mmCIF file of C-alpha atoms in Angstrom:
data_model
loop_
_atom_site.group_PDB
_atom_site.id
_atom_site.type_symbol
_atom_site.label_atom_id
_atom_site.label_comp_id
_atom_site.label_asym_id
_atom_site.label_seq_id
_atom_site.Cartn_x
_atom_site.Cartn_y
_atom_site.Cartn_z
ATOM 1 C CA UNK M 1 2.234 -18.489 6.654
ATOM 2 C CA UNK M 2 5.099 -16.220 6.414
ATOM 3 C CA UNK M 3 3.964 -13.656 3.949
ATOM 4 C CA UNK M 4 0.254 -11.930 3.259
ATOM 5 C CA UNK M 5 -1.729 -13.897 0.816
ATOM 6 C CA UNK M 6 -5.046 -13.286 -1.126
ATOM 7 C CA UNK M 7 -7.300 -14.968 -3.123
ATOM 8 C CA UNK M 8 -8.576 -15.478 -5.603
ATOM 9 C CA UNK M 9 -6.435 -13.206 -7.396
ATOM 10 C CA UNK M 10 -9.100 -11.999 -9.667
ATOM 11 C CA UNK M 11 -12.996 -12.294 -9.575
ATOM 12 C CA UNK M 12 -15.809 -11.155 -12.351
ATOM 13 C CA UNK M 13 -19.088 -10.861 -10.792
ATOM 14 C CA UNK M 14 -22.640 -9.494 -11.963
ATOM 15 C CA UNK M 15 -23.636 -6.306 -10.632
ATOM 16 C CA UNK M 16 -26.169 -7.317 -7.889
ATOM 17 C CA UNK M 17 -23.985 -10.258 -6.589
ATOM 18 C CA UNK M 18 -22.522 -10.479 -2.986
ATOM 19 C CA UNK M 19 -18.787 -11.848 -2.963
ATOM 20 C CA UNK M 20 -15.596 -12.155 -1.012
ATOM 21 C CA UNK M 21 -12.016 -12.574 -0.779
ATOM 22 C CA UNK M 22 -9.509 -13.743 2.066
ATOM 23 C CA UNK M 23 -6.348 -12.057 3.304
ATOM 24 C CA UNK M 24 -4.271 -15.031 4.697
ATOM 25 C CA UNK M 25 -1.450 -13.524 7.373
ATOM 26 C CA UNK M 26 1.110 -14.520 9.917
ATOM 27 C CA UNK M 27 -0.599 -15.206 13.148
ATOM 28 C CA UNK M 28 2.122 -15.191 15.568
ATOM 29 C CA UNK M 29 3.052 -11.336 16.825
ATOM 30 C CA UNK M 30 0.193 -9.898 15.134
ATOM 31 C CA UNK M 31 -0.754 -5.821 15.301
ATOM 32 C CA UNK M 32 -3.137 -4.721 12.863
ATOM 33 C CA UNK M 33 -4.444 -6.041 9.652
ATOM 34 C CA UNK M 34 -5.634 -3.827 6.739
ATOM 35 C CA UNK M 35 -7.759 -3.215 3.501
ATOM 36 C CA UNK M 36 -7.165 -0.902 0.924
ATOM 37 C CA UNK M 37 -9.654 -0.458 -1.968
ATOM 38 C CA UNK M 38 -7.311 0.738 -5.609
ATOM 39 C CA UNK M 39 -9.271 2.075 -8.263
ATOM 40 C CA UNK M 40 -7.185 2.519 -11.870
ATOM 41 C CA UNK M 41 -6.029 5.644 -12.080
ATOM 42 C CA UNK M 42 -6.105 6.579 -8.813
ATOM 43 C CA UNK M 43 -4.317 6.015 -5.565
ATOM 44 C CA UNK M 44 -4.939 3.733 -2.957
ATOM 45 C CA UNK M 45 -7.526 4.178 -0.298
ATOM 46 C CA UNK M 46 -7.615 2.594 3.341
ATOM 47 C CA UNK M 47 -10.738 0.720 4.009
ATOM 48 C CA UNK M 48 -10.880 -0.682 7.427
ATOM 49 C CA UNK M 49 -8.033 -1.069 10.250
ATOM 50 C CA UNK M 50 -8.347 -3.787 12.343
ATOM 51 C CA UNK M 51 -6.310 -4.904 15.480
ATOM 52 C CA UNK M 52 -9.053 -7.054 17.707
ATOM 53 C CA UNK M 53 -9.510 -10.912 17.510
ATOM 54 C CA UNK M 54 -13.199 -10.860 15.931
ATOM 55 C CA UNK M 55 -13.292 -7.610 14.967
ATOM 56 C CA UNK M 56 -15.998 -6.474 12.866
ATOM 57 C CA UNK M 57 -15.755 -3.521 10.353
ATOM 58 C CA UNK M 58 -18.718 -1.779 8.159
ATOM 59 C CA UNK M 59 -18.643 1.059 5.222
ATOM 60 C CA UNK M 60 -21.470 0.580 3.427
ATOM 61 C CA UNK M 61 -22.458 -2.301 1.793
ATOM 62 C CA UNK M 62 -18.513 -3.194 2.712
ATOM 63 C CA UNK M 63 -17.428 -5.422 5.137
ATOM 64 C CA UNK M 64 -14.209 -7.106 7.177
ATOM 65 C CA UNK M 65 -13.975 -9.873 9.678
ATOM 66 C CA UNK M 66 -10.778 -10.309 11.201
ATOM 67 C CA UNK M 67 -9.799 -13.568 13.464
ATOM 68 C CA UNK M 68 -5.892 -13.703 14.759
ATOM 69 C CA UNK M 69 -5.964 -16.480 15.951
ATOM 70 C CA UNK M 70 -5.736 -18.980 12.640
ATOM 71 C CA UNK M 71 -4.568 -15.851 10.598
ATOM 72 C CA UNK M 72 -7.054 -14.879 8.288
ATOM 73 C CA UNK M 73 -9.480 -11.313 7.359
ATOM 74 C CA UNK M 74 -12.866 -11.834 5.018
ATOM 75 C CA UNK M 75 -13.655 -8.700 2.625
ATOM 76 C CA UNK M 76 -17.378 -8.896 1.844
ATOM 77 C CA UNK M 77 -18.787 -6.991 -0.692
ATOM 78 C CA UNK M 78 -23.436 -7.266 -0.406
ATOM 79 C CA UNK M 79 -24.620 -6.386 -3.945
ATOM 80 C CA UNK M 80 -21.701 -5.611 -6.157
ATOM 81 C CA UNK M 81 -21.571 -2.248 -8.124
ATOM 82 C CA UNK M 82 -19.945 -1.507 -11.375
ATOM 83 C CA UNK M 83 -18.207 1.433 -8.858
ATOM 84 C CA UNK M 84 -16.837 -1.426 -6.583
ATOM 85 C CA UNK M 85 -14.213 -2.482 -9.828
ATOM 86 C CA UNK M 86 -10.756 -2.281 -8.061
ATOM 87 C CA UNK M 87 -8.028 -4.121 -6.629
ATOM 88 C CA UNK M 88 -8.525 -4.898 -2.989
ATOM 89 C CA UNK M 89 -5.247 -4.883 -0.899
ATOM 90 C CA UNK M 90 -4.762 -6.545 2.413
ATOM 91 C CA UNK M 91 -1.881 -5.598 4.327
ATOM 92 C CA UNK M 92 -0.548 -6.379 7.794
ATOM 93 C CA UNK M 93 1.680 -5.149 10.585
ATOM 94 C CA UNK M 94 2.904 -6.794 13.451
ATOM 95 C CA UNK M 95 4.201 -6.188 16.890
ATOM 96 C CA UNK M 96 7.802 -5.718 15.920
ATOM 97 C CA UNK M 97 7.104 -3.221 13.722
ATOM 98 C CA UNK M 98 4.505 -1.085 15.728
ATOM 99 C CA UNK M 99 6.152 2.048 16.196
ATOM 100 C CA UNK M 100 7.243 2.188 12.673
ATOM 101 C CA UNK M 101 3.873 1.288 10.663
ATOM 102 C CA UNK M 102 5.727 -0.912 8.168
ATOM 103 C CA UNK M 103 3.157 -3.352 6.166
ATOM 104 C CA UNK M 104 3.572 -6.036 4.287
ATOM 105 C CA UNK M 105 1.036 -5.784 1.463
ATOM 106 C CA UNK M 106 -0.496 -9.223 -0.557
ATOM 107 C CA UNK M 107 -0.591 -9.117 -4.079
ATOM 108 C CA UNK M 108 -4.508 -7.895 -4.241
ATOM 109 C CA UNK M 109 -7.758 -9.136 -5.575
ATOM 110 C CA UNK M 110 -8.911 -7.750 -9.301
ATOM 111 C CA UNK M 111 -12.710 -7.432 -8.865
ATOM 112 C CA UNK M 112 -14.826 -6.908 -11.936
ATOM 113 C CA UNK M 113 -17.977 -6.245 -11.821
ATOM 114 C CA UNK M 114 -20.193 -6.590 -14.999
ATOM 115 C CA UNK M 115 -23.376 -4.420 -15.173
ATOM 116 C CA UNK S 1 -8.171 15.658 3.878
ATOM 117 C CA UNK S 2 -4.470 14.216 3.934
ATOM 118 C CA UNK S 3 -2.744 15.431 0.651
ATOM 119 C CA UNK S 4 0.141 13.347 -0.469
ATOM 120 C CA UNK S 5 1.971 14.721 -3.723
ATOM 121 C CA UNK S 6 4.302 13.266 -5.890
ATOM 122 C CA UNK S 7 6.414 15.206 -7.999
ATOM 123 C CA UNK S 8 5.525 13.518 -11.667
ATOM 124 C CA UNK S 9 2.863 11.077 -12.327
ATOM 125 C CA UNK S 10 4.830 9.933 -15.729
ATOM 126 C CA UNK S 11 8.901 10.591 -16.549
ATOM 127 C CA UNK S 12 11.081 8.427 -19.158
ATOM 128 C CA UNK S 13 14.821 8.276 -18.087
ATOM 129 C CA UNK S 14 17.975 7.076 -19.436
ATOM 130 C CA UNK S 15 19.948 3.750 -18.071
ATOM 131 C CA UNK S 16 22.779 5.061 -15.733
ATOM 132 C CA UNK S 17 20.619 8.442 -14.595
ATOM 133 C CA UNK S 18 20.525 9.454 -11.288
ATOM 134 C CA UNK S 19 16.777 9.944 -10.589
ATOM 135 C CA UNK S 20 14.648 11.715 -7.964
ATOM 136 C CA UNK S 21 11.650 10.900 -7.252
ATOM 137 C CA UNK S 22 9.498 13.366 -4.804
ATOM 138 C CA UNK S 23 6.754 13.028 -2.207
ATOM 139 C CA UNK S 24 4.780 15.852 -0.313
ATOM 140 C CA UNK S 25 2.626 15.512 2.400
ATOM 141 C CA UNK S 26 0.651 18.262 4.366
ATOM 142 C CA UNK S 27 -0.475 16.580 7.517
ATOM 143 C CA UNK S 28 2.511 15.949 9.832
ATOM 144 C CA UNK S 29 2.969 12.858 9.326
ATOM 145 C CA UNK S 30 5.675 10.779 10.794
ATOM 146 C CA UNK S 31 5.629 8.180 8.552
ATOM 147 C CA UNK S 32 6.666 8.013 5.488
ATOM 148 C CA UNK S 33 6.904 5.039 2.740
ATOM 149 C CA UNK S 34 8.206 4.256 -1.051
ATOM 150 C CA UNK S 35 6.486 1.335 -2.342
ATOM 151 C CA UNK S 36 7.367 0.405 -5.609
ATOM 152 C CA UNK S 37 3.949 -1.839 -7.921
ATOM 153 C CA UNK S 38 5.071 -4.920 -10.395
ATOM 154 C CA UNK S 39 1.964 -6.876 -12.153
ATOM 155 C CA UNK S 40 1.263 -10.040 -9.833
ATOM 156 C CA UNK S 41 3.714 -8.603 -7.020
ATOM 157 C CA UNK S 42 1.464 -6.645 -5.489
ATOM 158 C CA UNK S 43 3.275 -3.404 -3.377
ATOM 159 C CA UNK S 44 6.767 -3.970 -2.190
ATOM 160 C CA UNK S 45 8.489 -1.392 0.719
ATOM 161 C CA UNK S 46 11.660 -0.596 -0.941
ATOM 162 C CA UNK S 47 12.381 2.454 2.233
ATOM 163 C CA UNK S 48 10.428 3.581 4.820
ATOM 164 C CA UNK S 49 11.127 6.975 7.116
ATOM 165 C CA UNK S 50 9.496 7.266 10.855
ATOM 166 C CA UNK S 51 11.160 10.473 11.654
ATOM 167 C CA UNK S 52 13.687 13.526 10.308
ATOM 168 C CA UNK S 53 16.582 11.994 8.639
ATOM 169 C CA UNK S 54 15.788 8.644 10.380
ATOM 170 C CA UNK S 55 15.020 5.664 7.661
ATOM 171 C CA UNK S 56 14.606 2.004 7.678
ATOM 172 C CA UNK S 57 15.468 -0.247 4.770
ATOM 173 C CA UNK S 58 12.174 -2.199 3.183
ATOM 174 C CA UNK S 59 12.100 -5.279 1.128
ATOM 175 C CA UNK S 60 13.799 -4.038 -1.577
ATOM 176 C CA UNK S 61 16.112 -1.459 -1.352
ATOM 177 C CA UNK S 62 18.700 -2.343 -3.348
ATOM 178 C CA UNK S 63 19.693 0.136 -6.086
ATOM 179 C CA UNK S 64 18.045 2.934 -3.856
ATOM 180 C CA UNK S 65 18.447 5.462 -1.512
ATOM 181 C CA UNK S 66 16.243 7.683 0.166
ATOM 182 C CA UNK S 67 16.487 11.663 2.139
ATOM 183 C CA UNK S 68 14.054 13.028 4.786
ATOM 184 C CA UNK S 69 15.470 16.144 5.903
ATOM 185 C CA UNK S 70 12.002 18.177 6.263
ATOM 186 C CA UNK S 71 9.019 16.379 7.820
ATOM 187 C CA UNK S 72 6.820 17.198 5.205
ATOM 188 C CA UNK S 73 8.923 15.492 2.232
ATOM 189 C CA UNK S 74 10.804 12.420 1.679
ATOM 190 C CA UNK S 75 12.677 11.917 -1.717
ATOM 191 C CA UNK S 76 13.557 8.332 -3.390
ATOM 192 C CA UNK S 77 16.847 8.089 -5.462
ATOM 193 C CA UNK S 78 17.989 5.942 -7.906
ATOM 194 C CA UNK S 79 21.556 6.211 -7.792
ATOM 195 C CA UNK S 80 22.726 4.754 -11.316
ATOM 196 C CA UNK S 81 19.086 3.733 -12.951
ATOM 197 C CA UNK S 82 18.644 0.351 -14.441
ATOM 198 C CA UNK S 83 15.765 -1.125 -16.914
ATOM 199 C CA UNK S 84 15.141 -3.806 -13.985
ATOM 200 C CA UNK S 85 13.387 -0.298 -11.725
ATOM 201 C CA UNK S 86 10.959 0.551 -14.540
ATOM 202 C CA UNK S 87 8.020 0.329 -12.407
ATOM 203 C CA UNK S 88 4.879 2.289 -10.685
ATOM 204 C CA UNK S 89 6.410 3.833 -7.612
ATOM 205 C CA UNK S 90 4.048 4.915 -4.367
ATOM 206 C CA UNK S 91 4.600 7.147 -1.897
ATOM 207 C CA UNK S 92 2.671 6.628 1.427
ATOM 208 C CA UNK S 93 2.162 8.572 4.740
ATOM 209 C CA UNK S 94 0.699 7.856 7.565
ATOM 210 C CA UNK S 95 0.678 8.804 11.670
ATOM 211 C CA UNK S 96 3.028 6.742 14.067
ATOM 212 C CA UNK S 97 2.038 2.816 14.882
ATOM 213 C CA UNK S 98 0.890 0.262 12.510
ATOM 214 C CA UNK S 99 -2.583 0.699 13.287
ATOM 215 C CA UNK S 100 -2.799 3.802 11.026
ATOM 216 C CA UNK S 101 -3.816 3.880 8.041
ATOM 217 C CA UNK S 102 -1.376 4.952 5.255
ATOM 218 C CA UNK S 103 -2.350 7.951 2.780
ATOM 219 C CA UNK S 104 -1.148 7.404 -0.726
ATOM 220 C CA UNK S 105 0.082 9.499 -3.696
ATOM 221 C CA UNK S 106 -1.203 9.056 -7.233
ATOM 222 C CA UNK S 107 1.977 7.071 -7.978
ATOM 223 C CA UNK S 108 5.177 7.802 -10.481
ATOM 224 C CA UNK S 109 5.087 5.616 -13.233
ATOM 225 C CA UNK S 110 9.009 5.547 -14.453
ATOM 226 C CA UNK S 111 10.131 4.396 -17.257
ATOM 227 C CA UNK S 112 13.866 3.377 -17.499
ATOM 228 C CA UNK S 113 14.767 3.169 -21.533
#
């Protein structure tokens, strides 16, 4: 994989439902790997950093899992809110680029959630 | 709380303008980012800044240039501005190393008529 991909690209759920998305990276010189929650009309907001193989991240009833090795991160969201309506943004940095921060971003997930 | 201000959150410009485009941010930062936001392209680094007057070229930088002579601000120009730019534009900061999280403006949507 040479660039950052998500899917699905969007995803309407019922409030009360559990549901996630995957952030599909470059596995070779990896350095961090990140989520970003972007609600309209506002700015983006960092989530969860990750850098470890099998990392585990929690913020409430949000969650990340994070393996290196085969390039992928899991965004788990328990019991959907109308609130939780955003795009979700992975992004990722690798080794080359450490001292600079530069991440490349995927294209997001749209998540709708329906009361 | 990391504040990160852009100068406009809406301006309409003329094809052929020279346009600047500020960002502020209060928290010493030594990173700083443009990003510009397409429908289905997701954010794309058009120039990124990791020090005073020191910048790095992104994805996209074509039809831009950027300045960072204070810390604190870092300015995106579009030298001669084209329809094609019409866009939401980000600014970003963030602390050294790519395991830091990045602190974003409210965004700049331009519109190039």
């Amino acid at each position: 994989i040479l660039n950052v991909e998500q899917s699905p690209q969007s995803l309407h759920v019922q409030e009360g439902d559990s549901t996630n998305f995957t952030c599909s990276f470059p596995s070779s010189n990896f350095y961090a790997l990140h989520w970003y929650r972007w609600e309209t009309a506002k700015s983006p907001e960092a989530l969860f950093v990750m850098t470890l193989n099998g990392d585990e991240k929690k913020k409430g009833r949000i969650s990340a899992t994070l393996n290196t090795k085969e390039g992928y991160s899991y965004l788990y969201i328990k019991g959907s809110q109308p609130e939780d309506s955003a795009t979700y943004l992975c992004a990722h940095s690798n080794a080359g680029g450490t001292s600079y921060g530069k991440l490349t971003f995927g294209q997001g997930t749209i998540l709708t959630v329906h009361p | 709380d990391v504040k990160v201000t852009q100068s406009s959150r809406y301006l309409v410009k003329r094809t052929g303008e020279k346009v600047f485009l500020e960002c502020v941010q209060d928290m010493d930062h030594e990173n700083m980012f443009w990003y510009r936001q397409d429908p289905g392209l997701g954010l794309r680094l058009i120039y990124f800044s990791y020090d005073v007057k020191m910048k790095e070229k992104g994805d996209i930088p074509e039809g831009y240039s950027v300045s960072r002579e204070k810390k604190e601000r870092f300015s995106l120009i579009l030298e001669s501005a084209s329809t094609n730019q019409t866009s939401m534009y980000l600014c970003a900061s963030s602390l050294a190393g790519g395991n830091q999280p990045q602190h974003f403006g409210d965004g700049t949507r331009l519109s190039i008529l």
